[in-house]
């Protein structure tokens, strides 16, 4: 009914013209003393033809409108077999649509090409910059060892303290370089996700060793007991996520320590643990909890947004607001759940939930083979 009213209002001028002509013809025939029944018969015939013309026109209008609605719903793929134009302006509109579609395809191809070139450049740059970073780390370690071998040096010697700071800054630079590489890979047209049953201790231990100097330098405790638990995931990408979570835990913890816990539990029958986990599957939980400054209640819902730093970011000049965003994006693509809870002033708890069934492994491999991420 809505479409019919729109069609009626669009053609109301022609209907007004027809009505005006009918009134003129009726007046003319009355002046010529034509019998009233003959005039009525003629007017009824004209009204019938007008109604038929309106209905036929509305049928064509409805078909065209439905096709336009379908095109609007699937605007990304404009069909080439559009309705045969009846009027010259319809043909011109269709030519404009086809021209716009061709220009859109050209711009998309150009954008993909530029993104691919940019991703390849950043990937090459990251790999190249790692060489001088590794050389600087080696030189810093040698200089540190030389200072410590000196009998006159001490742990609180300013030279030793400065070398510790240099090592920390180099470590931070290396972190940001790895973050840039993972960010570029995450947005690439193809992905290198490899789903398999992974022993989580083999993922967590390298991250712990990577941050061992940070724990020692800040005199923080690390509570972690290997459990020998496996999960269906991608070893490299999950390792990057754990690196980021440990980095945040160490950065914002001044005293106390960090606890890493890995456990398993069956999926509850009510499905309360969220989507993507079927009843009867074993869940694997990776929990990284610290005793740091925590996250305020206002910032907590937004900490995984791109570039959002919040109160802690304003207090820490090194915060980029991209680490937790990458964690969320990677875990979403891995199909894992990610929950962050915090009590400001007491610490933060980050929890990753995945599964360890063979059925889920086969499904993940199939999905990532057929539907590459963009």
GROMACS .gro file of C-alpha atoms in nm:
model
  374
    1UNK     CA    1   0.000   0.000   0.000
    2UNK     CA    2   0.287   0.235   0.077
    3UNK     CA    3   0.438   0.179  -0.269
    4UNK     CA    4   0.098   0.231  -0.433
    5UNK     CA    5   0.050   0.565  -0.257
    6UNK     CA    6   0.397   0.672  -0.368
    7UNK     CA    7   0.318   0.568  -0.726
    8UNK     CA    8  -0.019   0.751  -0.713
    9UNK     CA    9   0.140   1.073  -0.588
   10UNK     CA   10   0.410   1.053  -0.856
   11UNK     CA   11   0.143   1.034  -1.132
   12UNK     CA   12  -0.116   1.263  -0.979
   13UNK     CA   13  -0.038   1.536  -1.235
   14UNK     CA   14  -0.131   1.308  -1.524
   15UNK     CA   15  -0.448   1.204  -1.344
   16UNK     CA   16  -0.535   1.570  -1.293
   17UNK     CA   17  -0.483   1.632  -1.666
   18UNK     CA   18  -0.710   1.336  -1.753
   19UNK     CA   19  -0.976   1.460  -1.510
   20UNK     CA   20  -0.958   1.811  -1.657
   21UNK     CA   21  -0.997   1.675  -2.012
   22UNK     CA   22  -1.294   1.461  -1.903
   23UNK     CA   23  -1.463   1.767  -1.747
   24UNK     CA   24  -1.406   1.974  -2.064
   25UNK     CA   25  -1.541   1.698  -2.287
   26UNK     CA   26  -1.845   1.652  -2.059
   27UNK     CA   27  -1.922   2.025  -2.067
   28UNK     CA   28  -1.883   2.033  -2.446
   29UNK     CA   29  -2.118   1.740  -2.497
   30UNK     CA   30  -2.375   1.891  -2.260
   31UNK     CA   31  -2.367   2.217  -2.457
   32UNK     CA   32  -2.430   2.015  -2.775
   33UNK     CA   33  -2.732   1.854  -2.604
   34UNK     CA   34  -2.595   1.501  -2.619
   35UNK     CA   35  -2.802   1.266  -2.404
   36UNK     CA   36  -2.675   1.231  -2.050
   37UNK     CA   37  -2.671   0.847  -2.058
   38UNK     CA   38  -2.439   0.855  -2.360
   39UNK     CA   39  -2.205   1.097  -2.180
   40UNK     CA   40  -2.209   0.872  -1.871
   41UNK     CA   41  -2.133   0.564  -2.081
   42UNK     CA   42  -1.834   0.739  -2.239
   43UNK     CA   43  -1.704   0.862  -1.903
   44UNK     CA   44  -1.733   0.513  -1.749
   45UNK     CA   45  -1.540   0.369  -2.044
   46UNK     CA   46  -1.266   0.632  -2.002
   47UNK     CA   47  -1.253   0.565  -1.626
   48UNK     CA   48  -1.216   0.191  -1.688
   49UNK     CA   49  -0.929   0.244  -1.933
   50UNK     CA   50  -0.762   0.485  -1.685
   51UNK     CA   51  -0.787   0.234  -1.397
   52UNK     CA   52  -0.641  -0.044  -1.615
   53UNK     CA   53  -0.356   0.183  -1.721
   54UNK     CA   54  -0.287   0.275  -1.357
   55UNK     CA   55  -0.280  -0.090  -1.248
   56UNK     CA   56  -0.051  -0.196  -1.533
   57UNK     CA   57   0.179   0.097  -1.466
   58UNK     CA   58   0.186   0.017  -1.095
   59UNK     CA   59   0.279  -0.346  -1.168
   60UNK     CA   60   0.582  -0.232  -1.367
   61UNK     CA   61   0.665   0.024  -1.099
   62UNK     CA   62   0.649  -0.242  -0.826
   63UNK     CA   63   0.881  -0.479  -1.015
   64UNK     CA   64   1.133  -0.204  -1.072
   65UNK     CA   65   1.112  -0.096  -0.708
   66UNK     CA   66   1.167  -0.451  -0.582
   67UNK     CA   67   1.472  -0.489  -0.804
   68UNK     CA   68   1.611  -0.163  -0.669
   69UNK     CA   69   1.556  -0.286  -0.312
   70UNK     CA   70   1.744  -0.608  -0.392
   71UNK     CA   71   2.029  -0.407  -0.543
   72UNK     CA   72   2.039  -0.189  -0.231
   73UNK     CA   73   2.061  -0.495  -0.004
   74UNK     CA   74   2.346  -0.637  -0.212
   75UNK     CA   75   2.509  -0.313  -0.322
   76UNK     CA   76   2.856  -0.472  -0.312
   77UNK     CA   77   2.767  -0.682  -0.621
   78UNK     CA   78   2.550  -0.480  -0.859
   79UNK     CA   79   2.384  -0.720  -1.106
   80UNK     CA   80   2.456  -0.675  -1.473
   81UNK     CA   81   2.115  -0.813  -1.580
   82UNK     CA   82   1.910  -0.514  -1.469
   83UNK     CA   83   1.555  -0.462  -1.588
   84UNK     CA   84   1.520  -0.367  -1.952
   85UNK     CA   85   1.468   0.011  -1.957
   86UNK     CA   86   1.138   0.142  -2.090
   87UNK     CA   87   1.231   0.506  -2.103
   88UNK     CA   88   1.539   0.695  -2.208
   89UNK     CA   89   1.606   0.830  -1.857
   90UNK     CA   90   1.596   0.472  -1.716
   91UNK     CA   91   1.860   0.366  -1.967
   92UNK     CA   92   2.073   0.664  -1.867
   93UNK     CA   93   2.037   0.578  -1.498
   94UNK     CA   94   2.146   0.221  -1.562
   95UNK     CA   95   2.450   0.338  -1.754
   96UNK     CA   96   2.540   0.563  -1.460
   97UNK     CA   97   2.503   0.270  -1.219
   98UNK     CA   98   2.727   0.049  -1.432
   99UNK     CA   99   2.986   0.325  -1.457
  100UNK     CA  100   2.981   0.371  -1.079
  101UNK     CA  101   3.018  -0.007  -1.029
  102UNK     CA  102   3.318  -0.019  -1.263
  103UNK     CA  103   3.479   0.275  -1.086
  104UNK     CA  104   3.415   0.110  -0.750
  105UNK     CA  105   3.582  -0.213  -0.867
  106UNK     CA  106   3.879  -0.018  -0.999
  107UNK     CA  107   3.922   0.172  -0.672
  108UNK     CA  108   3.892  -0.148  -0.468
  109UNK     CA  109   4.160  -0.321  -0.675
  110UNK     CA  110   4.385  -0.018  -0.643
  111UNK     CA  111   4.328  -0.003  -0.267
  112UNK     CA  112   4.402  -0.375  -0.226
  113UNK     CA  113   4.719  -0.336  -0.428
  114UNK     CA  114   4.833  -0.042  -0.217
  115UNK     CA  115   4.752  -0.224   0.106
  116UNK     CA  116   4.944  -0.528  -0.010
  117UNK     CA  117   5.244  -0.316  -0.108
  118UNK     CA  118   5.230  -0.134   0.225
  119UNK     CA  119   5.203  -0.461   0.419
  120UNK     CA  120   5.500  -0.606   0.230
  121UNK     CA  121   5.702  -0.291   0.293
  122UNK     CA  122   5.630  -0.288   0.667
  123UNK     CA  123   5.703  -0.659   0.691
  124UNK     CA  124   6.036  -0.610   0.515
  125UNK     CA  125   6.116  -0.306   0.730
  126UNK     CA  126   6.038  -0.490   1.052
  127UNK     CA  127   6.261  -0.781   0.959
  128UNK     CA  128   6.542  -0.547   0.859
  129UNK     CA  129   6.519  -0.332   1.172
  130UNK     CA  130   6.546  -0.641   1.391
  131UNK     CA  131   6.908  -0.687   1.285
  132UNK     CA  132   7.040  -0.359   1.431
  133UNK     CA  133   6.818  -0.407   1.738
  134UNK     CA  134   6.970  -0.750   1.798
  135UNK     CA  135   7.317  -0.603   1.750
  136UNK     CA  136   7.245  -0.324   1.999
  137UNK     CA  137   7.114  -0.576   2.252
  138UNK     CA  138   7.429  -0.783   2.213
  139UNK     CA  139   7.651  -0.477   2.261
  140UNK     CA  140   7.449  -0.369   2.564
  141UNK     CA  141   7.481  -0.716   2.720
  142UNK     CA  142   7.856  -0.719   2.659
  143UNK     CA  143   7.891  -0.373   2.811
  144UNK     CA  144   7.681  -0.480   3.109
  145UNK     CA  145   7.892  -0.790   3.162
  146UNK     CA  146   8.206  -0.579   3.144
  147UNK     CA  147   8.071  -0.345   3.412
  148UNK     CA  148   7.969  -0.634   3.636
  149UNK     CA  149   8.306  -0.805   3.596
  150UNK     CA  150   8.475  -0.489   3.715
  151UNK     CA  151   8.559  -0.529   4.083
  152UNK     CA  152   8.491  -0.162   4.147
  153UNK     CA  153   8.137  -0.177   4.008
  154UNK     CA  154   7.825  -0.245   4.211
  155UNK     CA  155   7.460  -0.316   4.146
  156UNK     CA  156   7.367   0.039   4.242
  157UNK     CA  157   7.645   0.193   4.032
  158UNK     CA  158   7.505   0.462   3.802
  159UNK     CA  159   7.673   0.299   3.504
  160UNK     CA  160   7.496  -0.028   3.577
  161UNK     CA  161   7.165   0.149   3.633
  162UNK     CA  162   7.202   0.333   3.301
  163UNK     CA  163   7.280   0.006   3.124
  164UNK     CA  164   6.968  -0.151   3.274
  165UNK     CA  165   6.766   0.142   3.142
  166UNK     CA  166   6.924   0.108   2.797
  167UNK     CA  167   6.838  -0.262   2.790
  168UNK     CA  168   6.480  -0.188   2.895
  169UNK     CA  169   6.440   0.073   2.622
  170UNK     CA  170   6.580  -0.165   2.359
  171UNK     CA  171   6.341  -0.431   2.482
  172UNK     CA  172   6.054  -0.183   2.450
  173UNK     CA  173   6.161  -0.091   2.095
  174UNK     CA  174   6.166  -0.458   2.002
  175UNK     CA  175   5.815  -0.496   2.146
  176UNK     CA  176   5.678  -0.210   1.936
  177UNK     CA  177   5.843  -0.349   1.624
  178UNK     CA  178   5.678  -0.687   1.681
  179UNK     CA  179   5.348  -0.511   1.746
  180UNK     CA  180   5.372  -0.324   1.415
  181UNK     CA  181   5.442  -0.650   1.231
  182UNK     CA  182   5.148  -0.832   1.389
  183UNK     CA  183   4.917  -0.538   1.323
  184UNK     CA  184   5.014  -0.544   0.955
  185UNK     CA  185   4.964  -0.920   0.930
  186UNK     CA  186   4.630  -0.904   1.107
  187UNK     CA  187   4.486  -0.671   0.843
  188UNK     CA  188   4.629  -0.859   0.545
  189UNK     CA  189   4.401  -1.017   0.284
  190UNK     CA  190   4.541  -1.362   0.366
  191UNK     CA  191   4.613  -1.514   0.703
  192UNK     CA  192   4.867  -1.760   0.836
  193UNK     CA  193   4.655  -1.916   1.110
  194UNK     CA  194   4.760  -2.276   1.179
  195UNK     CA  195   4.515  -2.449   1.412
  196UNK     CA  196   4.645  -2.749   1.602
  197UNK     CA  197   4.646  -2.902   1.947
  198UNK     CA  198   4.908  -2.697   2.129
  199UNK     CA  199   5.070  -2.767   2.464
  200UNK     CA  200   5.010  -2.436   2.639
  201UNK     CA  201   5.325  -2.464   2.849
  202UNK     CA  202   5.522  -2.437   2.525
  203UNK     CA  203   5.345  -2.106   2.454
  204UNK     CA  204   5.365  -1.957   2.802
  205UNK     CA  205   5.725  -2.048   2.893
  206UNK     CA  206   5.889  -1.846   2.608
  207UNK     CA  207   5.685  -1.542   2.711
  208UNK     CA  208   5.789  -1.585   3.073
  209UNK     CA  209   6.157  -1.612   2.973
  210UNK     CA  210   6.118  -1.307   2.750
  211UNK     CA  211   6.006  -1.094   3.044
  212UNK     CA  212   6.232  -1.256   3.305
  213UNK     CA  213   6.465  -0.955   3.320
  214UNK     CA  214   6.166  -0.725   3.368
  215UNK     CA  215   6.046  -0.931   3.662
  216UNK     CA  216   6.394  -0.933   3.817
  217UNK     CA  217   6.455  -0.563   3.759
  218UNK     CA  218   6.121  -0.466   3.920
  219UNK     CA  219   6.153  -0.738   4.188
  220UNK     CA  220   5.815  -0.891   4.104
  221UNK     CA  221   5.704  -1.245   4.185
  222UNK     CA  222   5.588  -1.483   3.912
  223UNK     CA  223   5.350  -1.761   4.012
  224UNK     CA  224   5.321  -2.019   3.738
  225UNK     CA  225   5.306  -2.398   3.757
  226UNK     CA  226   5.311  -2.590   3.423
  227UNK     CA  227   5.000  -2.809   3.391
  228UNK     CA  228   5.060  -3.002   3.068
  229UNK     CA  229   4.724  -2.889   2.924
  230UNK     CA  230   4.657  -2.872   2.550
  231UNK     CA  231   4.417  -2.649   2.355
  232UNK     CA  232   4.307  -2.595   1.996
  233UNK     CA  233   4.468  -2.269   1.888
  234UNK     CA  234   4.743  -2.107   1.683
  235UNK     CA  235   5.070  -2.124   1.874
  236UNK     CA  236   5.232  -1.813   1.726
  237UNK     CA  237   4.931  -1.579   1.752
  238UNK     CA  238   4.838  -1.695   2.102
  239UNK     CA  239   5.199  -1.642   2.206
  240UNK     CA  240   5.181  -1.283   2.086
  241UNK     CA  241   4.864  -1.227   2.292
  242UNK     CA  242   5.027  -1.368   2.606
  243UNK     CA  243   5.330  -1.147   2.541
  244UNK     CA  244   5.107  -0.840   2.536
  245UNK     CA  245   4.919  -0.939   2.850
  246UNK     CA  246   5.243  -1.007   3.037
  247UNK     CA  247   5.384  -0.677   2.912
  248UNK     CA  248   5.086  -0.487   3.053
  249UNK     CA  249   5.100  -0.683   3.378
  250UNK     CA  250   5.468  -0.602   3.433
  251UNK     CA  251   5.435  -0.242   3.317
  252UNK     CA  252   5.152  -0.151   3.555
  253UNK     CA  253   5.266  -0.356   3.857
  254UNK     CA  254   5.502  -0.183   4.100
  255UNK     CA  255   5.496  -0.440   4.378
  256UNK     CA  256   5.358  -0.787   4.433
  257UNK     CA  257   5.361  -1.012   4.131
  258UNK     CA  258   5.189  -1.181   3.840
  259UNK     CA  259   5.003  -1.512   3.847
  260UNK     CA  260   4.953  -1.730   3.539
  261UNK     CA  261   4.698  -2.008   3.576
  262UNK     CA  262   4.590  -2.271   3.323
  263UNK     CA  263   4.293  -2.496   3.398
  264UNK     CA  264   4.025  -2.704   3.229
  265UNK     CA  265   3.652  -2.733   3.288
  266UNK     CA  266   3.356  -2.889   3.107
  267UNK     CA  267   3.112  -2.664   2.923
  268UNK     CA  268   2.802  -2.614   3.143
  269UNK     CA  269   2.480  -2.760   2.997
  270UNK     CA  270   2.313  -2.419   3.003
  271UNK     CA  271   2.572  -2.279   2.761
  272UNK     CA  272   2.652  -1.992   2.996
  273UNK     CA  273   3.013  -1.967   2.885
  274UNK     CA  274   2.927  -1.790   2.563
  275UNK     CA  275   2.903  -1.864   2.191
  276UNK     CA  276   3.140  -2.086   1.998
  277UNK     CA  277   3.166  -2.351   2.270
  278UNK     CA  278   2.938  -2.654   2.240
  279UNK     CA  279   2.795  -2.856   2.525
  280UNK     CA  280   3.028  -3.131   2.643
  281UNK     CA  281   3.346  -2.969   2.515
  282UNK     CA  282   3.631  -2.910   2.756
  283UNK     CA  283   3.715  -2.549   2.811
  284UNK     CA  284   4.070  -2.433   2.868
  285UNK     CA  285   4.116  -2.116   3.068
  286UNK     CA  286   4.435  -1.911   3.063
  287UNK     CA  287   4.431  -1.650   3.340
  288UNK     CA  288   4.693  -1.379   3.381
  289UNK     CA  289   4.640  -1.181   3.700
  290UNK     CA  290   4.854  -0.904   3.846
  291UNK     CA  291   4.859  -0.688   4.157
  292UNK     CA  292   4.911  -0.362   3.969
  293UNK     CA  293   4.731  -0.031   3.961
  294UNK     CA  294   4.425  -0.180   3.789
  295UNK     CA  295   4.178  -0.020   3.548
  296UNK     CA  296   3.906   0.223   3.642
  297UNK     CA  297   3.543   0.120   3.598
  298UNK     CA  298   3.494   0.394   3.338
  299UNK     CA  299   3.788   0.279   3.127
  300UNK     CA  300   3.729  -0.096   3.152
  301UNK     CA  301   3.459  -0.124   2.877
  302UNK     CA  302   3.682   0.063   2.629
  303UNK     CA  303   4.032  -0.071   2.695
  304UNK     CA  304   4.015  -0.296   2.386
  305UNK     CA  305   3.926  -0.010   2.152
  306UNK     CA  306   4.180   0.102   1.894
  307UNK     CA  307   4.404   0.379   2.033
  308UNK     CA  308   4.219   0.411   2.366
  309UNK     CA  309   4.459   0.466   2.657
  310UNK     CA  310   4.231   0.587   2.935
  311UNK     CA  311   4.355   0.707   3.273
  312UNK     CA  312   4.653   0.469   3.281
  313UNK     CA  313   4.753   0.581   2.934
  314UNK     CA  314   4.761   0.944   3.042
  315UNK     CA  315   4.975   0.849   3.339
  316UNK     CA  316   5.214   0.640   3.127
  317UNK     CA  317   5.374   0.818   2.833
  318UNK     CA  318   5.468   0.485   2.672
  319UNK     CA  319   5.108   0.365   2.635
  320UNK     CA  320   4.996   0.329   2.272
  321UNK     CA  321   4.641   0.202   2.316
  322UNK     CA  322   4.693  -0.073   2.058
  323UNK     CA  323   4.811  -0.374   2.261
  324UNK     CA  324   4.475  -0.485   2.401
  325UNK     CA  325   4.306  -0.395   2.073
  326UNK     CA  326   4.534  -0.644   1.895
  327UNK     CA  327   4.467  -0.903   2.165
  328UNK     CA  328   4.093  -0.870   2.118
  329UNK     CA  329   4.115  -0.880   1.737
  330UNK     CA  330   4.346  -1.184   1.735
  331UNK     CA  331   4.140  -1.379   1.987
  332UNK     CA  332   3.822  -1.303   1.794
  333UNK     CA  333   3.979  -1.450   1.481
  334UNK     CA  334   4.102  -1.750   1.677
  335UNK     CA  335   3.749  -1.800   1.809
  336UNK     CA  336   3.856  -1.760   2.173
  337UNK     CA  337   3.673  -1.564   2.439
  338UNK     CA  338   3.851  -1.276   2.609
  339UNK     CA  339   3.740  -1.122   2.938
  340UNK     CA  340   3.913  -0.848   3.138
  341UNK     CA  341   3.814  -0.765   3.492
  342UNK     CA  342   3.987  -0.521   3.722
  343UNK     CA  343   3.970  -0.359   4.061
  344UNK     CA  344   4.140  -0.021   4.052
  345UNK     CA  345   4.431  -0.011   4.293
  346UNK     CA  346   4.433  -0.389   4.343
  347UNK     CA  347   4.506  -0.545   4.007
  348UNK     CA  348   4.376  -0.674   3.675
  349UNK     CA  349   4.267  -1.019   3.561
  350UNK     CA  350   4.275  -1.120   3.191
  351UNK     CA  351   4.110  -1.449   3.098
  352UNK     CA  352   4.130  -1.638   2.768
  353UNK     CA  353   3.883  -1.923   2.711
  354UNK     CA  354   3.933  -2.180   2.433
  355UNK     CA  355   3.848  -2.548   2.378
  356UNK     CA  356   4.052  -2.861   2.329
  357UNK     CA  357   3.832  -3.100   2.127
  358UNK     CA  358   3.938  -3.264   1.800
  359UNK     CA  359   3.600  -3.176   1.648
  360UNK     CA  360   3.666  -2.807   1.707
  361UNK     CA  361   4.014  -2.844   1.555
  362UNK     CA  362   3.871  -2.983   1.230
  363UNK     CA  363   3.603  -2.712   1.218
  364UNK     CA  364   3.854  -2.431   1.272
  365UNK     CA  365   4.085  -2.564   1.000
  366UNK     CA  366   3.792  -2.593   0.756
  367UNK     CA  367   3.659  -2.245   0.833
  368UNK     CA  368   3.996  -2.073   0.792
  369UNK     CA  369   4.067  -2.263   0.469
  370UNK     CA  370   3.737  -2.171   0.306
  371UNK     CA  371   3.690  -1.823   0.449
  372UNK     CA  372   4.018  -1.629   0.469
  373UNK     CA  373   4.004  -1.320   0.686
  374UNK     CA  374   4.018  -0.979   0.518
   0.00000   0.00000   0.00000
